[in-house]
Structure formats: C-alpha cells, structure tokens
PDB file of C-alpha atoms and ligand atoms in Angstrom:
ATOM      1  CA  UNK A 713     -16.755  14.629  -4.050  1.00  0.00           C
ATOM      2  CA  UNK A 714     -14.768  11.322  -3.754  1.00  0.00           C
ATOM      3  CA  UNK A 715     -15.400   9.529  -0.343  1.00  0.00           C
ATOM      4  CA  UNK A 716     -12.723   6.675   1.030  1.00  0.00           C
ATOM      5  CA  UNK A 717     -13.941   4.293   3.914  1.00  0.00           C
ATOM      6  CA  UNK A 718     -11.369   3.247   6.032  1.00  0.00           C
ATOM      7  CA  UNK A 719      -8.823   3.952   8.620  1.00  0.00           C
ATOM      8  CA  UNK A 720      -5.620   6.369   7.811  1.00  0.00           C
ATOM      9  CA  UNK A 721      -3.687   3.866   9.240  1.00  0.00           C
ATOM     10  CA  UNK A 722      -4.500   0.949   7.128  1.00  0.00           C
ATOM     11  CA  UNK A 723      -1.892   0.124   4.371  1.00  0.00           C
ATOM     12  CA  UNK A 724      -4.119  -0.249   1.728  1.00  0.00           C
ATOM     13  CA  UNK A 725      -6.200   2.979   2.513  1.00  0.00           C
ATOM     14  CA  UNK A 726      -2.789   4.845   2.671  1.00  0.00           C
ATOM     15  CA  UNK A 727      -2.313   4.136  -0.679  1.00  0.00           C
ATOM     16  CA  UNK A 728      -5.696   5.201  -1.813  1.00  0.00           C
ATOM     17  CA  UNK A 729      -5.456   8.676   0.546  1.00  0.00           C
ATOM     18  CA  UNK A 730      -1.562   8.952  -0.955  1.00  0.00           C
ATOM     19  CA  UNK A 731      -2.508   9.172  -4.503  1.00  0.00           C
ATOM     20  CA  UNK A 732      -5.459  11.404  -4.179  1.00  0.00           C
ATOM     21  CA  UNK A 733      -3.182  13.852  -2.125  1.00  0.00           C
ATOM     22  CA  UNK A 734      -0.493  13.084  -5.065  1.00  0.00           C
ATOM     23  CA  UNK A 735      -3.059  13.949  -7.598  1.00  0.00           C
ATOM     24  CA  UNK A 736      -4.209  16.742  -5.694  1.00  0.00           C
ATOM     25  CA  UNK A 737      -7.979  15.803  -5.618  1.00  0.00           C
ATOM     26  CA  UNK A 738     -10.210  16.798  -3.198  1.00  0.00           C
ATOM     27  CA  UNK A 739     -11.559  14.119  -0.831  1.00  0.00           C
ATOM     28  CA  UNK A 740     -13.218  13.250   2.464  1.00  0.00           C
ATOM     29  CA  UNK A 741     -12.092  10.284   4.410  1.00  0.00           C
ATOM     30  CA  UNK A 742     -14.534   8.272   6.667  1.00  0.00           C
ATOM     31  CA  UNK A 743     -12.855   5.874   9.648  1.00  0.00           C
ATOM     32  CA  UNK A 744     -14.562   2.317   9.347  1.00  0.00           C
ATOM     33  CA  UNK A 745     -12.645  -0.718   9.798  1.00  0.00           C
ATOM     34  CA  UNK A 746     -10.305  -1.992  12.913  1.00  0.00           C
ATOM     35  CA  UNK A 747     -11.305  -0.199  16.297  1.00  0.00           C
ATOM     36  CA  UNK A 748     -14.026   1.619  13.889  1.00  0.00           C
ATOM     37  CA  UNK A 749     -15.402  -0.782  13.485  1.00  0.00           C
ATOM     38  CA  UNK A 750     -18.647  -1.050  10.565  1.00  0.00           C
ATOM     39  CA  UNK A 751     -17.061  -3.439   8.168  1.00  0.00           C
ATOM     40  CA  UNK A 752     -19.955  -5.857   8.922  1.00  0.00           C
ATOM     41  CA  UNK A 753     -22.685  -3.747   8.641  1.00  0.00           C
ATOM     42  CA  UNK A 754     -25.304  -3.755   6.299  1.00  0.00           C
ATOM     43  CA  UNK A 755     -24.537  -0.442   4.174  1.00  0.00           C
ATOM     44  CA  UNK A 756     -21.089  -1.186   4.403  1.00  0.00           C
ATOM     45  CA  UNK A 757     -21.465  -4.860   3.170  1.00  0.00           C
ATOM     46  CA  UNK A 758     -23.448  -3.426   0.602  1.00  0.00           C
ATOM     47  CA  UNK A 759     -20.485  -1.289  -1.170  1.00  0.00           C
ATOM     48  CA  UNK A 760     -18.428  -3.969   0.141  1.00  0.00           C
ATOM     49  CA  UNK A 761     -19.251  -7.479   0.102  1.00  0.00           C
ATOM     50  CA  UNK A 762     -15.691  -8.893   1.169  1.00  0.00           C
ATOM     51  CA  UNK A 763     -16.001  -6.310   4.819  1.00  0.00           C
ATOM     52  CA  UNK A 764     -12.090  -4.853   3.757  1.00  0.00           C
ATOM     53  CA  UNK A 765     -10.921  -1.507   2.995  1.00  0.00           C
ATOM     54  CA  UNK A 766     -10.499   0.773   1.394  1.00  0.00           C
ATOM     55  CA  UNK A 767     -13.421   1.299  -0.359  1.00  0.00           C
ATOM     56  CA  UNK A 768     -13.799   4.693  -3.056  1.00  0.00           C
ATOM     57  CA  UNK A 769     -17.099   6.071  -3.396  1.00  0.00           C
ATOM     58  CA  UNK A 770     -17.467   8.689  -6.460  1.00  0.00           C
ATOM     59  CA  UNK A 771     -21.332   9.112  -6.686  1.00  0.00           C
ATOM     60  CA  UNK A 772     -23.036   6.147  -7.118  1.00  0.00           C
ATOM     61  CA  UNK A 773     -19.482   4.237  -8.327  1.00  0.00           C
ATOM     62  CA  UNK A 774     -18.398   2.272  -5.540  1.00  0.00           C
ATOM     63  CA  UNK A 775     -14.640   0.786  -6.210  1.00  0.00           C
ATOM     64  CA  UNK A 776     -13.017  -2.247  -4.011  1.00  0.00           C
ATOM     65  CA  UNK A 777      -9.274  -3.375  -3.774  1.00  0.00           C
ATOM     66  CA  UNK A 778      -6.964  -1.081  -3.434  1.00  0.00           C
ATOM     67  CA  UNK A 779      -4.582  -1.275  -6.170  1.00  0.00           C
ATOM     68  CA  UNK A 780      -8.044  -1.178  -8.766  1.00  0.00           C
ATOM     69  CA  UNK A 781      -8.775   1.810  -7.006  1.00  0.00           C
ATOM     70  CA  UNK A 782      -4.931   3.535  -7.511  1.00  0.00           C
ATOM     71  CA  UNK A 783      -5.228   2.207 -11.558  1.00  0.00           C
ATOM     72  CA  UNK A 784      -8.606   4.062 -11.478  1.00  0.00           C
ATOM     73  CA  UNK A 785      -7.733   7.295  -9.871  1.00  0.00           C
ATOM     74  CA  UNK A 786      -4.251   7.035 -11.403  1.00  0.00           C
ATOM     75  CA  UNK A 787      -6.525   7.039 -15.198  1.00  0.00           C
ATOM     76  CA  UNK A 788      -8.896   9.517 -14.415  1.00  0.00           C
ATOM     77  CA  UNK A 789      -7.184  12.117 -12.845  1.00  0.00           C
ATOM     78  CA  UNK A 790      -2.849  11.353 -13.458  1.00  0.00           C
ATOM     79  CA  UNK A 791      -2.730  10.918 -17.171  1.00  0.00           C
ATOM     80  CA  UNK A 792       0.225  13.425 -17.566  1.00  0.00           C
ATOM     81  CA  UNK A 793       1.991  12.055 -14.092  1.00  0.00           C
ATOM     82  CA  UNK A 794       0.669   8.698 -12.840  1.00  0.00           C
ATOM     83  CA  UNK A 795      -0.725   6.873 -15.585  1.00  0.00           C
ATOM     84  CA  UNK A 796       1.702   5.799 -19.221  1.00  0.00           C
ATOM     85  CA  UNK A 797      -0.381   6.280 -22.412  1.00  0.00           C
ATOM     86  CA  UNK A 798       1.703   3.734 -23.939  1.00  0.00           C
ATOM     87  CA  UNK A 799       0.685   0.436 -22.790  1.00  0.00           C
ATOM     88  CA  UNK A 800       4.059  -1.543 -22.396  1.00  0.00           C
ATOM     89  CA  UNK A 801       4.755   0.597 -19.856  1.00  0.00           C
ATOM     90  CA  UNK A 802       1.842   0.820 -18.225  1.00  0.00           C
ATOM     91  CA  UNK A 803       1.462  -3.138 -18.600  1.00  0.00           C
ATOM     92  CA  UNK A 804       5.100  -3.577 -16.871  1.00  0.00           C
ATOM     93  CA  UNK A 805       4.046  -1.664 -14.025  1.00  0.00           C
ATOM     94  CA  UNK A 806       0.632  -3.237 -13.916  1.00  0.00           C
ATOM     95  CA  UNK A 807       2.220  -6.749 -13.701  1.00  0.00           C
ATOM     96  CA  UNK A 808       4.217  -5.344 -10.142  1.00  0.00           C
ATOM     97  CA  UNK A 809       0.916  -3.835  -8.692  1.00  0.00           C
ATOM     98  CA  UNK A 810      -0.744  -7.373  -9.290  1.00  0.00           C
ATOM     99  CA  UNK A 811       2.725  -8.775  -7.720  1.00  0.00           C
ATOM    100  CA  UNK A 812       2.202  -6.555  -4.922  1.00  0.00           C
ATOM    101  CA  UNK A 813      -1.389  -7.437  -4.085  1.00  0.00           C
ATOM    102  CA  UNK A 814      -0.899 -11.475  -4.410  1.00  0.00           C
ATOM    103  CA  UNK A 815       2.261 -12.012  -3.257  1.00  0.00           C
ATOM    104  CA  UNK A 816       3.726  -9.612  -0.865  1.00  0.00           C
ATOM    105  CA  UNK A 817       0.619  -8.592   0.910  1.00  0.00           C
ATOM    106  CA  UNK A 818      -0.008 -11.803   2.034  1.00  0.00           C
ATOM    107  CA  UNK A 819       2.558 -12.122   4.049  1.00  0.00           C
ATOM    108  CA  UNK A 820       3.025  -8.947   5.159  1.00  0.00           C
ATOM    109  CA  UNK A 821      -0.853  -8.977   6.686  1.00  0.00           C
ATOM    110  CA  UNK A 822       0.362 -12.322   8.526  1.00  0.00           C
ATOM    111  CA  UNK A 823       3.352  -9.897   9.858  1.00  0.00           C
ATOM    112  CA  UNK A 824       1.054  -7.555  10.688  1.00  0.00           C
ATOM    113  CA  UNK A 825      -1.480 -10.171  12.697  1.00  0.00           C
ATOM    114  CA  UNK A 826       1.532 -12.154  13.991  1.00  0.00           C
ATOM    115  CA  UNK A 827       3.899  -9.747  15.012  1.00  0.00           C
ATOM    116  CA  UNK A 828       2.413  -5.680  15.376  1.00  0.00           C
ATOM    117  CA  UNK A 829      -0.799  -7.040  17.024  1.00  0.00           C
ATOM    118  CA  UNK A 830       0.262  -9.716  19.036  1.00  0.00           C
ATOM    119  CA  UNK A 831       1.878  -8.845  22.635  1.00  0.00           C
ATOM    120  CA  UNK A 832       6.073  -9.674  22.515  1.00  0.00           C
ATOM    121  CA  UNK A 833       5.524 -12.364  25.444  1.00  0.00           C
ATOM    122  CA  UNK A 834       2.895 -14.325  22.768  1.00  0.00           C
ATOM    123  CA  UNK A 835       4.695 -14.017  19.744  1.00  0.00           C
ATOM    124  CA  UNK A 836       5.637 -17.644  18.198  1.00  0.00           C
ATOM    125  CA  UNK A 837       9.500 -17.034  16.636  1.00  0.00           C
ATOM    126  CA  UNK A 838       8.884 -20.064  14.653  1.00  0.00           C
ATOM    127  CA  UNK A 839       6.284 -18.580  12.596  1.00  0.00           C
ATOM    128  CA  UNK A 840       7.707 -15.001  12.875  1.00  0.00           C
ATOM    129  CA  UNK A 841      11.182 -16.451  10.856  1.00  0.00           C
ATOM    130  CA  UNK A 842       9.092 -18.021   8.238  1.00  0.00           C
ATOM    131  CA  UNK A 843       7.175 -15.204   7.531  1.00  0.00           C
ATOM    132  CA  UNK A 844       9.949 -12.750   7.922  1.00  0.00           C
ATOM    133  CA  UNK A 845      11.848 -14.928   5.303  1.00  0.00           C
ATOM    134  CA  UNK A 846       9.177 -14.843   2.720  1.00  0.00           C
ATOM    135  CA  UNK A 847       8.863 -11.802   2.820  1.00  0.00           C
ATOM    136  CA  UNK A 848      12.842 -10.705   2.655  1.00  0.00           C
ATOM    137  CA  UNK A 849      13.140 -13.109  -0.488  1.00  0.00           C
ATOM    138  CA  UNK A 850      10.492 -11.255  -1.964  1.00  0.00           C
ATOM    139  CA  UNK A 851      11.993  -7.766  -0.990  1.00  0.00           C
ATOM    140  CA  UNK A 852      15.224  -9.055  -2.565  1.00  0.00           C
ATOM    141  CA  UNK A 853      13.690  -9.407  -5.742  1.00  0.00           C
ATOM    142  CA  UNK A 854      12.469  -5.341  -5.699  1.00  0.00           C
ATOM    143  CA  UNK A 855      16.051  -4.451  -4.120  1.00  0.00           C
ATOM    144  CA  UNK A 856      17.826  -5.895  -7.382  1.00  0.00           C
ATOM    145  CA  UNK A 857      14.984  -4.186 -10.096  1.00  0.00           C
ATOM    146  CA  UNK A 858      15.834  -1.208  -8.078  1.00  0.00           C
ATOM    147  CA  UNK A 859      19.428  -1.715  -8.443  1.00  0.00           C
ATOM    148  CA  UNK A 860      18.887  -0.681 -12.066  1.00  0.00           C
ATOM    149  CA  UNK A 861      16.259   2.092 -12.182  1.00  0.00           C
ATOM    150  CA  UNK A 862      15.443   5.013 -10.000  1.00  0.00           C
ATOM    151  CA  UNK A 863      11.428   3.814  -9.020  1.00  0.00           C
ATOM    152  CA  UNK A 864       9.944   0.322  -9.517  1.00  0.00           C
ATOM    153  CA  UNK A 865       7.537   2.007 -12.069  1.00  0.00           C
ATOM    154  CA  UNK A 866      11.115   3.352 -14.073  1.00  0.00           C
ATOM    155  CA  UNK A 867      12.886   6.090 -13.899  1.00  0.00           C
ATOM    156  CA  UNK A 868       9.394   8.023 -13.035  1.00  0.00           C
ATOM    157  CA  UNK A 869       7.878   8.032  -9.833  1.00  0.00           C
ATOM    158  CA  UNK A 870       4.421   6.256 -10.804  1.00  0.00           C
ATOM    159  CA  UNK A 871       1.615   3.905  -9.657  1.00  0.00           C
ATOM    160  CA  UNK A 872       3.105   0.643  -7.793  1.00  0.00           C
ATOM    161  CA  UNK A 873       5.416   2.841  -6.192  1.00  0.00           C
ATOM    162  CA  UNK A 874       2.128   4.014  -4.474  1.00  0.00           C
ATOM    163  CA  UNK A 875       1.329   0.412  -4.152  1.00  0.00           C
ATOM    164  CA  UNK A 876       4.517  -0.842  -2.603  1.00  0.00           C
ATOM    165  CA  UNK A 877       5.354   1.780  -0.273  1.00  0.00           C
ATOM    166  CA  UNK A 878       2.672   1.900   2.354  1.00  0.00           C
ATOM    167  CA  UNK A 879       3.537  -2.026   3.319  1.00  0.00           C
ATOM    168  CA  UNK A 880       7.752  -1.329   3.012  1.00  0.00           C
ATOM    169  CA  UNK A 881       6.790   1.510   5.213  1.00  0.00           C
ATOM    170  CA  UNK A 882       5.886  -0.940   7.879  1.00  0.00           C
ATOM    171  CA  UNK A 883       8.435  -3.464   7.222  1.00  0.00           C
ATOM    172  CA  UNK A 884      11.408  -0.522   7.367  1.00  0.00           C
ATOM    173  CA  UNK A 885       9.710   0.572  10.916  1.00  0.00           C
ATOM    174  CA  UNK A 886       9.104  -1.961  13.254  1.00  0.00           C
ATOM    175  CA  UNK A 887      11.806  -3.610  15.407  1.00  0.00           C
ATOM    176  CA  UNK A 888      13.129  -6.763  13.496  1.00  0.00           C
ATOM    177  CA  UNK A 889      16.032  -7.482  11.965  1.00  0.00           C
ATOM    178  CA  UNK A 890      16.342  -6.333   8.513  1.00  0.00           C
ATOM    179  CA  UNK A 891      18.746  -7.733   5.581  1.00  0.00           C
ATOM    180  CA  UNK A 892      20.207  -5.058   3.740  1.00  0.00           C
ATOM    181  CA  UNK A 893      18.599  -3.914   1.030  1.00  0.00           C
ATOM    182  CA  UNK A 894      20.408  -1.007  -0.382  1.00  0.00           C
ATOM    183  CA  UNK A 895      18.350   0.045  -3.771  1.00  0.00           C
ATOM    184  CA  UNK A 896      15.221  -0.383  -1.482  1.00  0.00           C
ATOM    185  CA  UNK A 897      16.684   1.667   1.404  1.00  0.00           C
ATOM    186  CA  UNK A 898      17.558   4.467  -1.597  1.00  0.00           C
ATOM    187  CA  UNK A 899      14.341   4.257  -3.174  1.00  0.00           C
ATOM    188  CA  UNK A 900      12.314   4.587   0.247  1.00  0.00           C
ATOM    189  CA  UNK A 901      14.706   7.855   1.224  1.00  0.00           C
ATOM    190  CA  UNK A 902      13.425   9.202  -2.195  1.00  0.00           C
ATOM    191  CA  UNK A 903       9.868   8.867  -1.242  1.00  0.00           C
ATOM    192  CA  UNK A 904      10.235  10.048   2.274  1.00  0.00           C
ATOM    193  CA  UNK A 905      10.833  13.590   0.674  1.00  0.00           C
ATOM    194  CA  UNK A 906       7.535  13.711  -1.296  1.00  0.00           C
ATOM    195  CA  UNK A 907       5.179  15.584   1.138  1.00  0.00           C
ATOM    196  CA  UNK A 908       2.112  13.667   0.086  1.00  0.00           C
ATOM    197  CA  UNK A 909       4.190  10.421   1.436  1.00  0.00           C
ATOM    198  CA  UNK A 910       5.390  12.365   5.199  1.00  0.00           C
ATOM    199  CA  UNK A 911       1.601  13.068   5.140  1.00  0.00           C
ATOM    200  CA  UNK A 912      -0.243   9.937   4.473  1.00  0.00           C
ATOM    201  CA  UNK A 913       2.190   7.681   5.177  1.00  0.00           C
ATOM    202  CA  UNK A 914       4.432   8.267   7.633  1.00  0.00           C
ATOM    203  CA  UNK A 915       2.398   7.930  10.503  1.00  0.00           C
ATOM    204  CA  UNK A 916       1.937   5.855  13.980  1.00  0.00           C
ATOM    205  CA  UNK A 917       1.891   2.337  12.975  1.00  0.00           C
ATOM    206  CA  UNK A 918      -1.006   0.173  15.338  1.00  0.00           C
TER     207      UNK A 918
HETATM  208  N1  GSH B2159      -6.878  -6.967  -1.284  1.00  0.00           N
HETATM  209  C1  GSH B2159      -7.527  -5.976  -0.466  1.00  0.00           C
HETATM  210  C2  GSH B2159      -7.120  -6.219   0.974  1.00  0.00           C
HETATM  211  C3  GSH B2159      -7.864  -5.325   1.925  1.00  0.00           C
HETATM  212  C4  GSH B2159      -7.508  -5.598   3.386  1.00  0.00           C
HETATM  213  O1  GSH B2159      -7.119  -6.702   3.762  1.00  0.00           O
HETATM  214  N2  GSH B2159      -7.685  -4.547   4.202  1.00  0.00           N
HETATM  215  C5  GSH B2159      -7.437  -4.681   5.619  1.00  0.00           C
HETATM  216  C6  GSH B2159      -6.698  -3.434   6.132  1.00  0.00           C
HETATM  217  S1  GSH B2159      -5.090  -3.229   5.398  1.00  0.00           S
HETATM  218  C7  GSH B2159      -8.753  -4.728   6.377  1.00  0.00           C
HETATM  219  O2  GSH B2159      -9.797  -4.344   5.885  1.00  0.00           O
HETATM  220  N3  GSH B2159      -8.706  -5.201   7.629  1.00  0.00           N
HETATM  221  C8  GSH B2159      -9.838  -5.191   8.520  1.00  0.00           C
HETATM  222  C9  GSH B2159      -9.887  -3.954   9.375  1.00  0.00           C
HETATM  223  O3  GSH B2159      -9.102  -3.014   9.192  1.00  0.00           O
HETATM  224  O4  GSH B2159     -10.750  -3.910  10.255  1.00  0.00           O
HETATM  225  C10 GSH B2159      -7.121  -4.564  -0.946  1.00  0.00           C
HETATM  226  O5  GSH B2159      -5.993  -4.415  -1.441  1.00  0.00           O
HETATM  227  O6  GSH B2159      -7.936  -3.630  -0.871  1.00  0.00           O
END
C-alpha cells in the first residue's frame, strides 16, 4: 500500500493524490503539515529532512518533491497513459515539470503566504503587484504553448499537466484580477471535466 503525508489541500500533495486517483492506485492519505502539524517531528524529519510535503511512502521507499514523486508514479504505474516511452517526448515534458517546480512555484507560494494567508486589512499591494506580475508573465508563456496544442504535455493529457494544474487552480480562484489568458482558460475547462481533477483538486482553498 502506497502512503502520502500531507494535507489534501496542499498544492503539491494534490498533485501526488491526483495522479494516483488518475492511475487508479490504491492509497491511504495521512494529514501532516499546516494546522496538522508534524512536519518537525522526528519520524517525519526522518523521511523528510527538508519538513515539506508531500512525501510517498511505498514500503521502505520514501520519495520527496512532488514532481519526482508524479515522474515516479507516472513510470511505475502510467506507462500506457502518463509516461512517453520515447524519450524526446518525455524529455520535453520533463523540462516544463522542472519549469514548474523552479520557477512558477516560487512565486506562487509567496502568493499564497502574501495574499490567501494574510488578512485583506494587512496585505502590502506593493508586493502583491510584483508578485502577481511574475507570475502573469510566466502564465503568458504557458497561455501561448497552449495556443498551439491541446495539453502542455501535447496533444495528450500527461504528467506536467498534473504538475501545473493544482497551483493554476489557485491562481484561477481567488479574487484578483486576472489577464486573459485564453488557451489557459481552455485548457483548465478541459481538466475540470476529468473526475479525478473535481475530486482532488477542486476543493476549499485555505
Ligand atoms: N519543492 C517541494 C515544495 C514542497 C512545499 O513547499 N510544500 C508546502 C505545501 S504546498 C509545505 O510543506 N508547507 C508547509 C505546510 O504545509 O505546513 C515539492 O514540490 O514537494
């Protein structure tokens, strides 16, 4: 049995929890980080030395970062779905998950500190604008890949759509205003039919 520590609600676990219910695979979840609390505990430092999540436990296999975890899951279990056999493709959709992980997550978790948890009356606009910029310039650059194919990994539905999702989720459902990104908006209306996605993802955002 597969075990994934950490919160539903956490970006980076919904893409973990989306894939296995994508794959089908049989899993139990265990709530550990934000109120849960744990992350600084000894047996979860232990698995986890950086005190993040998710974290996938598969016997005595413990995986970190969530987009290894996806590529791992995504190889073991979604060769005929998830996963290309031929490596071009899998290396061009590789090369967005690692985009996705160093430069859009970033400031999307400063969104997410700056913005969801901080009360209206203490938000700083300054700071808000800058990061809202950064991340609509890097948004952009997904709108106009997805101007020309159907999901950012092709015209198949595939791994760094799992990766991307979860943090556009947030972006697409808070109240800011939004550019428009049409191709994004289309591709996002494509995933919100995929019951794995309603279940998994589209939930209460704290
Ligand atoms: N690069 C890591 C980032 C992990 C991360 O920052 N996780 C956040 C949640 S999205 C976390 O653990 N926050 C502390 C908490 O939830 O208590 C990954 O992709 O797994």
């Amino acid at each position: 049995m597969l075990t994934v520590w950490g919160r539903k609600n956490s970006s980076n676990v919904k893409k973990v929890l989306w894939c296995l219910e994508e794959l089908n695979i049989p899993y139990q979840q265990i709530d550990v980080g934000g109120k849960f609390g744990k992350l600084n505990e000894p047996e979860y430092l232990h698995m986890n030395p950086n005190a993040v999540i998710p974290c996938l436990q598969e016997d005595d296999f413990i995986l970190w970062e969530s987009n290894a975890i996806v590529r791992y899951l995504a190889a073991k279990f979604g060769k005929d779905s998830l996963y290309p056999a031929d490596l071009r493709e899998r290396a061009s959709i590789e090369k967005w998950m690692d985009w996705v992980g160093c430069n859009l997550f970033p400031p999307i978790k400063q969104f997410m500190i700056n913005f969801v948890r901080t009360p209206e009356d203490q938000r700083d606009p300054k700071i808000l604008t800058q990061i809202l910029g950064e991340i609509e310039k890097l948004l952009k650059i997904v709108d106009d890949t997805l101007n020309h194919q159907q999901y950012l990994s092709g015209e198949k539905f595939g791994m760094v759509d799992i990766a991307l999702a979860p943090l556009v989720y947030l972006w697409l459902n808070v109240e800011i205003e939004r550019p428009s990104l049409p191709n994004l908006e289309r591709w996002y209306q494509l995933l919100t039919k995929r019951p794995a996605f309603q279940k998994i993802v589209m939930i209460e955002i704290n």
